[in-house]
């Protein structure tokens, strides 16, 4: 069968493996070919703030060429093109070697030219990368895949930046030779990243449709609310990221920190991105991006205000702390907005659509970068804007950070009006994110997805059932909605132990489904909703009209637990006489126990003999009745257990020895043993009736009704009795005799 352009799940797994490896190499390559080292080279050659602003935005400005990509590579395999441009972005970086022979403004121009070419090829790859990420992920795990890709990139980036800081800390390598040498090594690693990229499975080709220009796609997207707000958020988040990128030259120019310390700052930023990726992976697929974007923009506002007010006199460590938290939220917003856009990305025009998105980003980034550099040049104006306690607050980049605040405030407004299907409301998301129960719920759900051990899964489901956070409730709701889930039975039982009103309708739905394999457990769980009329009505209907007899018996038991009244006792008595399986009999016995406080049903003590039931059936019924009356040690079930095992062979002697506290047992100890040895049930019956006749238990209606039930043995055919019935008759006669009024 011919394959479509869409990958199978196995191919997606292979693709994710190579993508993660590619990002590991890419983290090393980009950390050496762009970003911090380019800033340091520019400062080394005396570049001004406008040039630094351009560098901050250059990685986005290169998107200006993207409208031509679909036409240039029409019909080509997407991954092959992506791998090619990755090779080319490394090759152009060999141009940095020219910095050894020129200096001053000419060197800055060469630097900007090479860095622009580098970013042009990089941007083409990124435009294709969005489509690749979509191809190797699915709706249910896209947030996790995006987060894992970023985590792989940042983890390797952090390692290489730490090594870079050590290298640049050595005086011999701290200058031009060290910076350019590191970039040459980055070119080599970049080729390894390209190879991993080429191994990702892909049958998608780049498609160019005549007439589908950037402006056409832009107008169509802006005309649809679903696209418009998501794209505006994406573009705003990029603009804020461009501005925040200027904190790197800020540390070098404003604070005068060394190259190695500035690289360490970039390490801190990388750690913050990994943290953001982890949060995105944990929460975005479950809560949705919208509420997380909203909260992240609010926190970003707070930290940008700190950047506005902070002064150069503050200990440098606080700039690192501030950079970590600010970049955490800036990166988190970028990840979330990428996920939002990926959700609505058209399948048939992925590359042209991405080209349009990144083309707009290029224009925005260019103006934001240049304008930010212009604001940095006006730093003297900013120093007199804020006065706290008679002291001037702020720094040379205060106007730059105020610009970031203005854009972030717009992000907040757009986020509040964003619509995302299946996303939590802000209030619901807050109950998860800012609650220990919510964090634990996320952890338990994550562990459930990873473990296959049945015992561990049961424990996790029990823990999830004890967690009343709305995320735990949502997870249980999804499990109940599944026709088959390995955790569905445990979920229902959990709700029986820890009922939650918000899931009552879901439990009722399962309880009413005659073909659900957990129907009986769901009916049992409804018995825990004692104050809910809805549960009572559902159980009554199931008891009256249940398709299966087991459904009717279970509904009777649960209804009895809820009502504990005689309202439906006559109906339960009528239904119980048609019970066939021991499970049904036990259910009805339990129902009668709740409804019939006087225990009139004990008068049917020997009913199972009349019905000709098996030994196991009768043992079970007698043991259940004994558990109701709680006569204490010894337990009747324990006596049957020893009898069935045959160890010890004389299982009756220990019981009779303990029962000698009753005078009749003490006097006829040996005789009773001989009755059982010789199976003389007539003599045993007469002995038990003698105990019952002198036992005054009228003070307790349950005891009195049990006595009446046992006295019926006088009228029964003793030939229908065997050892099961004889032992039960002796046990209950002794128990009533011991508890009688003296």
XYZ file of C-alpha atoms in Angstrom:
742
model
C 0.000 0.000 0.000
C 1.508 3.381 -0.980
C 2.426 5.666 1.882
C 1.156 9.200 2.273
C 3.248 12.200 3.229
C 2.171 11.634 6.843
C 4.524 9.532 8.947
C 3.570 6.398 10.860
C 4.031 6.357 14.625
C 7.189 4.252 14.249
C 8.619 6.759 11.758
C 7.720 9.605 14.094
C 9.660 7.923 16.912
C 12.716 7.575 14.654
C 12.300 11.197 13.592
C 12.132 12.398 17.198
C 15.290 10.426 18.033
C 17.301 12.095 15.251
C 15.725 15.478 15.962
C 16.826 15.308 19.599
C 20.369 14.346 18.502
C 20.382 17.126 15.917
C 19.395 19.619 18.608
C 22.178 18.400 20.880
C 24.718 19.188 18.145
C 22.872 22.354 17.221
C 23.076 23.610 20.798
C 26.857 23.394 20.592
C 27.057 24.854 17.077
C 24.808 27.870 17.603
C 26.409 28.700 20.962
C 29.732 29.027 19.150
C 28.609 30.487 15.808
C 26.114 33.072 16.988
C 24.578 34.636 20.011
C 27.007 35.610 22.804
C 30.301 35.205 20.919
C 29.081 37.460 18.097
C 28.160 40.118 20.686
C 31.629 39.833 22.221
C 33.339 40.108 18.815
C 31.260 43.177 17.960
C 32.151 44.838 21.262
C 35.809 43.845 20.708
C 35.798 45.869 17.461
C 33.949 48.795 19.070
C 30.423 48.302 17.647
C 27.776 50.800 18.816
C 24.329 50.143 20.312
C 22.601 50.295 16.927
C 24.859 47.515 15.639
C 24.272 45.528 18.832
C 20.525 45.996 18.399
C 20.861 44.703 14.860
C 22.748 41.614 16.125
C 19.992 40.974 18.671
C 17.417 40.973 15.890
C 19.520 39.516 13.052
C 18.433 35.947 13.778
C 14.881 37.072 12.973
C 15.613 39.744 10.347
C 16.920 37.053 8.024
C 13.333 35.887 7.652
C 12.966 38.587 5.006
C 14.137 36.015 2.402
C 11.554 33.386 3.354
C 8.859 34.391 0.831
C 11.200 33.160 -1.900
C 11.870 29.764 -0.260
C 8.731 27.900 -1.474
C 9.365 29.032 -5.056
C 13.106 28.267 -4.955
C 12.712 24.753 -3.538
C 9.331 23.781 -4.988
C 8.955 19.991 -5.191
C 12.125 19.283 -3.176
C 12.099 16.963 -0.160
C 11.749 19.098 2.932
C 14.395 17.352 5.060
C 16.979 17.360 2.249
C 16.572 21.113 1.830
C 16.725 21.615 5.585
C 19.911 19.562 5.848
C 21.470 21.508 2.946
C 20.848 24.955 4.424
C 22.286 23.721 7.728
C 25.524 22.863 5.905
C 25.551 26.274 4.181
C 25.085 28.177 7.435
C 28.274 26.520 8.694
C 30.235 27.191 5.528
C 29.555 30.958 5.552
C 30.919 31.173 9.106
C 34.378 30.428 7.765
C 34.259 34.104 6.756
C 34.989 35.037 10.397
C 38.616 34.092 9.687
C 38.823 37.416 7.803
C 38.620 39.239 11.155
C 42.290 38.411 11.666
C 43.313 40.715 8.802
C 40.987 43.706 9.219
C 39.906 45.892 12.134
C 37.647 48.789 13.180
C 34.434 49.586 11.324
C 35.411 47.321 8.441
C 35.656 44.389 10.836
C 32.231 45.241 12.274
C 30.764 45.333 8.762
C 32.312 41.942 7.910
C 31.010 40.558 11.164
C 27.480 41.816 10.475
C 27.605 40.575 6.871
C 28.729 37.033 7.798
C 26.283 36.899 10.716
C 23.448 37.989 8.417
C 24.266 35.241 5.876
C 24.516 32.754 8.720
C 21.051 33.752 9.926
C 19.538 33.712 6.437
C 20.382 30.020 6.063
C 19.442 29.391 9.680
C 16.077 31.083 9.211
C 15.278 28.958 6.156
C 16.035 25.907 8.276
C 13.851 27.186 11.114
C 10.944 27.851 8.755
C 11.192 24.236 7.641
C 11.869 23.078 11.217
C 8.398 24.127 12.397
C 6.892 21.818 9.798
C 9.296 19.010 10.713
C 8.326 19.251 14.376
C 4.691 19.031 13.409
C 5.356 15.966 11.219
C 7.141 13.990 13.955
C 4.648 14.819 16.724
C 0.917 14.509 17.280
C -1.714 16.703 18.902
C -1.453 14.826 22.196
C 2.333 15.147 22.591
C 3.263 18.252 20.580
C 3.900 20.392 23.650
C 6.111 17.674 25.105
C 8.081 17.212 21.865
C 8.676 20.944 21.487
C 9.808 21.112 25.111
C 12.125 18.093 24.711
C 13.680 19.596 21.589
C 14.395 22.809 23.468
C 15.722 20.899 26.456
C 18.138 18.929 24.218
C 19.312 22.145 22.562
C 19.774 24.032 25.818
C 21.457 21.209 27.730
C 24.264 20.873 25.185
C 24.392 24.656 24.865
C 24.937 25.020 28.609
C 27.780 22.510 28.620
C 29.610 24.182 25.729
C 29.076 27.651 27.204
C 30.584 26.556 30.495
C 33.610 25.253 28.609
C 33.690 28.476 26.589
C 33.744 30.525 29.794
C 36.708 28.483 31.039
C 38.566 28.893 27.747
C 37.959 32.637 27.555
C 38.967 32.937 31.192
C 42.490 31.938 30.172
C 44.327 35.113 29.195
C 45.938 33.518 26.158
C 42.539 32.635 24.625
C 40.526 35.579 25.898
C 40.984 37.721 22.784
C 40.245 37.518 19.068
C 42.066 34.202 18.522
C 40.020 32.435 21.170
C 36.686 33.809 19.938
C 37.275 32.965 16.262
C 38.849 29.586 17.138
C 35.691 28.626 19.008
C 33.623 29.543 15.977
C 35.684 27.280 13.704
C 35.003 24.395 16.092
C 31.325 25.339 15.898
C 31.434 24.923 12.102
C 32.621 21.321 12.520
C 29.850 20.465 15.019
C 27.336 22.165 12.723
C 28.123 19.587 10.019
C 27.281 16.796 12.519
C 23.943 18.501 13.218
C 23.245 18.578 9.481
C 23.874 14.845 9.174
C 21.424 14.017 11.982
C 18.872 16.259 10.317
C 19.210 14.320 7.054
C 18.285 11.054 8.850
C 14.825 12.261 9.913
C 12.130 10.398 7.895
C 10.168 12.677 5.588
C 7.972 12.333 2.524
C 6.834 15.947 2.637
C 7.857 18.214 -0.183
C 7.952 21.971 -0.351
C 4.930 23.182 -2.259
C 4.564 26.522 -3.991
C 1.132 27.562 -5.202
C 1.154 30.330 -7.711
C -0.607 33.392 -6.430
C -0.270 32.328 -2.778
C 2.070 35.162 -1.860
C 3.056 36.333 1.590
C 0.530 39.164 1.459
C -2.295 36.787 0.465
C -1.481 34.402 3.317
C -1.078 37.330 5.723
C -4.473 38.814 4.816
C -6.181 35.427 5.125
C -4.643 34.801 8.527
C -5.515 38.248 9.837
C -9.101 37.848 8.678
C -9.578 34.826 10.967
C -9.729 35.441 14.688
C -8.249 32.021 15.491
C -5.108 32.808 13.465
C -4.902 36.534 14.189
C -4.545 36.451 17.960
C -2.167 33.513 17.986
C 0.110 35.082 15.390
C 0.085 38.452 17.144
C 1.174 36.691 20.335
C 3.930 34.880 18.431
C 5.194 38.121 16.919
C 5.020 40.024 20.205
C 6.863 37.273 22.066
C 9.602 37.395 19.428
C 9.876 41.173 19.769
C 10.243 40.876 23.539
C 12.887 38.162 23.078
C 14.841 40.497 20.758
C 14.810 43.215 23.404
C 15.806 40.849 26.179
C 18.734 39.652 24.049
C 20.325 43.066 24.653
C 20.929 42.152 28.300
C 24.045 40.286 27.109
C 25.849 43.391 25.756
C 24.330 45.304 28.703
C 26.494 43.284 31.105
C 29.611 43.870 29.002
C 29.075 47.595 28.300
C 27.191 48.884 31.345
C 28.788 46.704 34.034
C 32.133 46.097 32.355
C 32.114 42.353 33.057
C 34.707 40.161 31.359
C 34.010 37.977 28.325
C 34.073 34.775 30.377
C 31.584 36.157 32.934
C 29.260 37.271 30.130
C 29.398 33.741 28.707
C 28.504 32.408 32.163
C 25.483 34.697 32.072
C 24.449 33.018 28.825
C 24.752 29.682 30.668
C 22.277 30.957 33.260
C 19.922 31.944 30.442
C 20.263 28.457 28.958
C 19.347 26.864 32.295
C 16.266 29.082 32.460
C 15.180 27.900 29.000
C 15.543 24.268 30.116
C 13.392 25.068 33.144
C 10.834 26.712 30.856
C 10.880 23.644 28.583
C 10.242 21.399 31.575
C 7.275 23.490 32.712
C 5.902 23.593 29.180
C 6.283 19.827 28.834
C 4.519 19.187 32.139
C 1.624 21.587 31.755
C 0.989 22.793 28.189
C -0.572 19.614 26.768
C -2.774 19.243 29.859
C -3.792 22.809 30.663
C -3.444 24.404 27.239
C -1.175 27.301 26.279
C -3.608 30.182 26.805
C -3.695 30.285 30.641
C 0.061 29.664 30.861
C 0.770 32.540 28.453
C -1.432 34.813 30.539
C 0.366 34.062 33.814
C 3.814 34.130 32.192
C 3.243 37.605 30.726
C 2.190 38.919 34.146
C 5.379 37.614 35.742
C 7.467 38.907 32.835
C 6.034 42.395 33.452
C 7.185 42.249 37.054
C 10.744 41.213 36.188
C 11.103 43.732 33.361
C 10.142 46.431 35.852
C 13.040 45.235 37.998
C 15.345 45.647 34.965
C 14.000 49.189 34.552
C 14.859 50.164 38.137
C 18.080 48.235 38.791
C 21.310 50.242 38.966
C 24.911 49.467 38.055
C 25.900 49.578 41.716
C 23.984 46.389 42.502
C 26.031 43.216 43.022
C 26.397 41.472 39.604
C 24.925 38.269 41.036
C 21.507 39.951 41.110
C 21.711 40.561 37.353
C 22.221 36.830 36.912
C 19.224 36.039 39.143
C 17.073 38.608 37.383
C 18.200 37.339 33.975
C 17.292 33.771 34.908
C 13.724 34.540 35.961
C 13.038 37.023 33.174
C 14.331 34.705 30.472
C 12.412 31.816 32.019
C 9.105 33.567 31.347
C 10.210 35.032 27.993
C 11.249 31.548 26.818
C 8.110 29.932 28.217
C 5.927 32.405 26.318
C 7.858 31.650 23.111
C 7.383 27.887 23.544
C 3.697 28.257 24.281
C 3.011 30.605 21.398
C 4.839 28.233 19.030
C 2.514 25.464 20.226
C -0.512 27.708 19.680
C 0.499 28.478 16.103
C 1.421 24.840 15.367
C -2.115 23.811 16.336
C -3.639 25.849 13.492
C -0.844 25.512 10.936
C -2.346 24.358 7.595
C -1.130 20.923 6.507
C -1.084 21.682 2.779
C 0.758 25.008 3.014
C 3.015 24.520 5.997
C 6.186 25.962 4.497
C 4.525 28.997 2.825
C 2.597 29.669 6.033
C 5.788 29.484 8.123
C 7.530 31.696 5.612
C 4.812 34.314 6.033
C 4.991 34.078 9.835
C 8.760 34.435 9.913
C 8.725 37.161 7.236
C 6.576 39.280 9.532
C 8.874 38.362 12.413
C 11.824 39.608 10.351
C 10.241 43.006 9.792
C 9.180 43.343 13.426
C 12.566 42.174 14.712
C 14.432 44.611 12.477
C 12.528 47.637 13.723
C 12.497 46.437 17.329
C 16.225 45.731 17.276
C 17.169 49.071 15.681
C 14.739 50.998 17.871
C 16.062 49.238 20.987
C 19.613 50.204 20.014
C 18.423 53.781 19.520
C 16.830 53.762 23.000
C 20.057 52.395 24.482
C 21.898 55.368 22.966
C 19.503 57.664 24.860
C 20.427 56.116 28.193
C 21.274 59.474 29.772
C 17.626 60.518 29.524
C 16.492 57.413 31.405
C 18.750 57.999 34.405
C 16.580 60.840 35.676
C 13.188 59.164 35.139
C 12.944 57.247 38.435
C 13.841 58.462 41.916
C 13.369 56.165 44.913
C 13.983 57.508 48.438
C 15.900 60.424 47.028
C 18.159 58.163 44.984
C 18.157 57.900 41.207
C 17.091 54.448 39.983
C 17.610 52.921 36.577
C 20.450 52.342 34.149
C 21.559 53.108 30.621
C 19.101 50.559 29.170
C 16.053 51.651 31.195
C 14.244 52.957 28.092
C 14.910 49.624 26.367
C 13.281 47.704 29.207
C 10.351 50.123 29.316
C 9.824 49.302 25.656
C 9.753 45.586 26.612
C 7.154 46.341 29.294
C 4.936 48.114 26.768
C 5.037 45.118 24.400
C 4.456 42.659 27.249
C 1.381 44.590 28.360
C -0.039 44.160 24.873
C 0.725 40.420 25.184
C -1.346 40.314 28.377
C -4.306 41.944 26.648
C -4.140 39.591 23.653
C -3.750 36.532 25.908
C -6.925 37.417 27.841
C -8.939 37.349 24.603
C -7.350 34.239 23.128
C -9.538 31.185 22.566
C -8.143 27.657 22.702
C -10.295 24.539 22.520
C -9.808 22.282 25.546
C -7.692 24.794 27.466
C -8.296 25.420 31.157
C -9.643 28.742 32.315
C -7.162 31.007 34.082
C -8.769 30.224 37.426
C -8.664 26.462 36.848
C -5.057 26.634 35.652
C -4.066 28.700 38.705
C -5.482 25.982 40.968
C -3.089 23.546 39.315
C 0.031 25.666 38.887
C -0.004 27.428 42.256
C -1.054 24.437 44.346
C 1.019 21.607 45.783
C -1.900 19.269 45.089
C -1.834 20.416 41.471
C 1.915 19.823 41.181
C 1.499 16.366 42.734
C -1.328 15.588 40.313
C 0.930 16.445 37.373
C 3.680 14.251 38.827
C 1.336 11.288 39.355
C -0.153 11.562 35.864
C 3.349 11.735 34.390
C 4.358 8.592 36.326
C 1.197 6.817 35.193
C 2.170 7.454 31.582
C 5.634 5.966 32.147
C 5.045 2.891 34.321
C 3.666 -0.495 33.293
C 3.912 -2.144 36.704
C 0.310 -3.014 37.783
C 1.044 -2.577 41.502
C 2.600 0.849 40.952
C -0.294 1.894 38.727
C -2.807 0.900 41.410
C -0.886 2.899 43.995
C -0.727 5.932 41.693
C -4.439 5.698 40.930
C -5.190 5.558 44.656
C -3.023 8.635 45.203
C -4.721 10.385 42.297
C -8.098 9.576 43.820
C -7.061 11.236 47.076
C -6.023 14.371 45.191
C -9.005 16.706 44.724
C -7.217 19.151 42.456
C -9.135 19.868 39.250
C -6.327 18.354 37.153
C -6.696 15.037 38.996
C -10.459 15.266 38.496
C -9.941 15.923 34.780
C -7.634 12.902 34.461
C -10.170 10.645 36.212
C -12.905 12.011 33.938
C -10.873 11.081 30.850
C -10.259 7.577 32.190
C -13.976 7.074 32.876
C -14.789 8.214 29.329
C -12.499 5.582 27.815
C -14.231 2.367 26.668
C -11.184 0.464 27.880
C -8.338 1.725 30.004
C -5.951 -0.277 32.209
C -6.774 2.179 34.979
C -10.560 2.403 34.564
C -11.386 -0.180 37.212
C -9.051 1.459 39.728
C -10.467 4.875 38.852
C -14.014 3.707 39.621
C -12.927 2.044 42.856
C -11.053 5.179 43.812
C -14.237 7.198 43.410
C -16.010 4.701 45.650
C -13.440 5.374 48.385
C -13.131 9.105 47.702
C -16.354 10.260 46.006
C -16.278 13.633 44.258
C -19.509 15.326 43.238
C -18.020 16.774 40.045
C -17.714 13.240 38.607
C -21.107 11.927 39.742
C -22.623 12.243 36.245
C -19.656 10.359 34.785
C -20.033 7.514 37.293
C -23.790 7.342 36.622
C -23.123 7.129 32.884
C -20.828 4.125 33.395
C -23.273 2.554 35.875
C -26.109 2.751 33.330
C -24.030 1.234 30.531
C -25.007 -2.460 30.453
C -22.016 -3.256 28.257
C -19.366 -1.525 30.360
C -16.921 -3.979 31.893
C -16.807 -1.882 35.085
C -20.566 -1.371 35.370
C -20.905 -3.254 38.658
C -18.015 -1.344 40.220
C -19.558 1.940 39.077
C -22.899 0.958 40.654
C -21.050 0.106 43.856
C -19.302 3.502 43.723
C -22.676 5.288 43.557
C -23.363 3.936 47.036
C -20.750 6.405 48.333
C -22.767 9.424 47.153
C -25.083 9.342 50.174
C -26.561 12.830 49.928
C -27.067 12.946 46.174
C -30.633 12.522 44.913
C -29.272 12.007 41.409
C -27.354 8.924 42.579
C -30.432 7.608 44.424
C -32.652 7.973 41.345
C -30.087 6.242 39.127
C -29.773 3.307 41.551
C -33.541 2.935 41.884
C -33.921 2.725 38.106
C -31.119 0.167 37.901
C -32.686 -1.918 40.671
C -36.080 -1.896 38.949
C -35.051 -2.154 35.314
C -31.452 -3.392 35.290
C -30.710 -5.647 32.338
C -28.715 -8.173 34.381
C -29.638 -9.738 37.724
C -26.170 -8.818 39.033
C -26.901 -5.179 38.156
C -30.147 -5.274 40.129
C -28.503 -6.832 43.178
C -25.584 -4.404 43.166
C -27.964 -1.462 42.752
C -29.976 -2.759 45.722
C -26.874 -2.847 47.890
C -25.761 0.666 46.895
C -29.293 2.075 47.272
C -29.451 0.593 50.756
C -26.188 2.311 51.669
C -27.618 5.657 50.534
C -31.108 5.419 52.068
C -30.727 3.070 55.091
C -34.545 3.009 55.312
C -37.309 0.429 54.864
C -38.730 2.296 51.867
C -37.534 -0.291 49.355
C -37.184 -3.306 51.670
C -40.164 -5.233 50.292
C -38.797 -4.828 46.766
C -35.347 -6.022 47.833
C -36.868 -9.046 49.576
C -38.788 -9.938 46.428
C -35.747 -9.567 44.160
C -33.468 -11.518 46.505
C -35.474 -14.718 46.125
C -34.552 -14.858 42.442
C -30.806 -14.376 43.086
C -28.768 -17.176 41.591
C -25.090 -16.350 41.991
C -23.471 -15.971 45.384
C -22.402 -12.399 44.516
C -26.035 -11.439 44.108
C -27.012 -13.168 47.352
C -24.314 -11.274 49.248
C -25.434 -7.986 47.686
C -29.004 -8.560 48.791
C -27.925 -9.630 52.268
C -25.944 -6.409 52.640
C -28.881 -4.395 51.322
C -31.202 -6.018 53.854
C -28.750 -5.374 56.634
C -28.875 -1.622 55.880
C -32.623 -1.465 55.327
C -33.945 -4.005 57.814
C -32.676 -2.823 61.197
C -34.673 -5.529 63.028
C -33.005 -8.274 60.986
C -36.197 -10.086 59.978
C -34.262 -11.603 57.066
C -32.319 -13.726 59.598
C -35.462 -15.843 59.865
C -34.508 -17.214 56.432
C -31.288 -18.577 57.894
C -31.637 -22.019 56.262
C -32.938 -20.705 52.924
C -29.907 -21.953 50.994
C -30.629 -25.533 52.187
C -34.165 -25.300 50.852
C -32.733 -24.031 47.551
C -30.290 -26.926 47.332
C -27.211 -24.726 47.149
C -23.629 -26.015 47.101
C -21.329 -26.332 50.089
C -19.298 -23.292 49.021
C -22.447 -21.252 48.533
C -23.758 -22.113 52.015
C -20.393 -21.568 53.717
C -20.167 -18.123 52.150
C -23.712 -17.142 53.092
C -23.291 -18.257 56.705
C -19.928 -16.464 56.973
C -21.451 -13.230 55.615
C -24.260 -13.382 58.202
C -21.682 -13.963 60.937
C -19.740 -10.886 59.798
C -22.905 -8.783 60.161
C -23.455 -9.784 63.791
C -19.797 -9.360 64.802
C -19.786 -12.081 67.425
C -16.018 -11.824 67.634
C -13.462 -14.598 67.980
C -13.541 -17.266 66.767
C -14.748 -16.313 63.299
C -17.013 -18.711 61.465
C -15.093 -18.027 58.238
C -11.909 -19.119 60.036
C -13.518 -22.413 61.072
C -14.577 -23.118 57.499
C -11.088 -22.189 56.344
C -9.474 -24.781 58.638
C -12.077 -27.372 57.705
C -11.481 -26.846 53.967
C -7.704 -27.016 54.347
C -7.906 -30.132 56.535
C -5.257 -28.699 58.890
C -5.552 -29.386 61.711
C -7.698 -32.447 61.088
C -9.447 -31.925 64.397
C -10.363 -28.297 63.591
C -13.364 -28.372 65.939
C -11.544 -29.006 69.245
C -9.898 -25.536 69.461
C -13.276 -23.891 68.845
C -15.088 -26.032 71.424
C -12.328 -25.477 73.961
C -12.794 -21.717 73.596
C -16.598 -22.186 73.668
C -16.533 -23.875 77.094
C -17.387 -20.513 78.613
C -20.974 -21.552 77.751
C -22.217 -24.091 80.306
C -23.927 -26.413 77.796
C -20.744 -26.723 75.715
C -18.662 -27.370 78.807
C -20.985 -30.174 79.967
C -21.293 -31.891 76.581
C -17.825 -31.182 75.133
C -17.007 -34.798 74.195
C -20.526 -35.521 73.003
C -20.446 -32.637 70.535
C -17.131 -33.879 69.142
C -18.660 -37.325 68.638
C -21.692 -35.814 66.869
C -19.386 -34.381 64.228
C -17.202 -37.467 64.066
C -20.240 -39.686 63.475
C -22.140 -37.055 61.465
C -25.041 -37.441 63.855
C -26.845 -34.300 62.809
C -30.095 -35.227 64.580
C -28.378 -35.296 67.955
C -26.463 -32.097 67.142
C -29.702 -30.365 66.130
C -31.372 -31.344 69.399
C -28.339 -30.125 71.340
C -28.374 -26.733 69.564
C -32.146 -26.356 69.970
C -31.685 -26.941 73.660
C -29.228 -24.035 73.867
C -31.546 -21.769 71.883
C -34.663 -22.542 73.915
C -33.073 -21.336 77.157
C -31.392 -18.296 75.586
C -33.215 -15.008 76.215
C -32.206 -12.656 73.358
C -35.430 -10.664 73.129
C -33.554 -7.461 73.999
C -32.009 -7.456 70.503
C -34.433 -7.861 67.541
C -31.627 -9.107 65.259
C -30.621 -11.803 67.739
C -34.268 -12.707 68.270
C -34.923 -13.082 64.530
C -31.768 -15.139 64.125
C -32.990 -17.409 66.954
C -36.306 -17.879 65.144
C -34.439 -18.723 61.961
C -32.312 -21.337 63.724
C -35.328 -22.880 65.501
C -36.741 -23.674 62.051
C -34.296 -26.578 61.991
C -36.820 -28.468 64.149
C -39.219 -28.587 61.196
C -36.673 -29.356 58.463
C -35.590 -32.665 56.977
C -32.275 -33.317 58.697
C -31.186 -35.436 55.744
C -30.696 -32.223 53.786
C -28.048 -31.055 56.311
C -24.336 -31.684 56.085
C -21.239 -30.534 57.963
C -21.476 -26.950 56.592
C -24.935 -26.476 58.082
C -24.156 -28.352 61.276
C -21.114 -26.185 61.995
C -23.107 -23.003 61.280
C -25.957 -24.148 63.558
C -23.520 -24.931 66.391
C -21.616 -21.650 65.938
C -24.703 -19.412 65.950
C -26.397 -21.333 68.779
C -23.289 -20.933 70.908
C -22.988 -17.225 70.007
C -26.613 -16.494 70.908
C -26.297 -18.498 74.106
C -23.193 -16.574 75.117
C -24.885 -13.216 74.409
C -28.215 -14.111 76.064
C -29.492 -12.384 79.211
C -28.340 -14.295 82.260
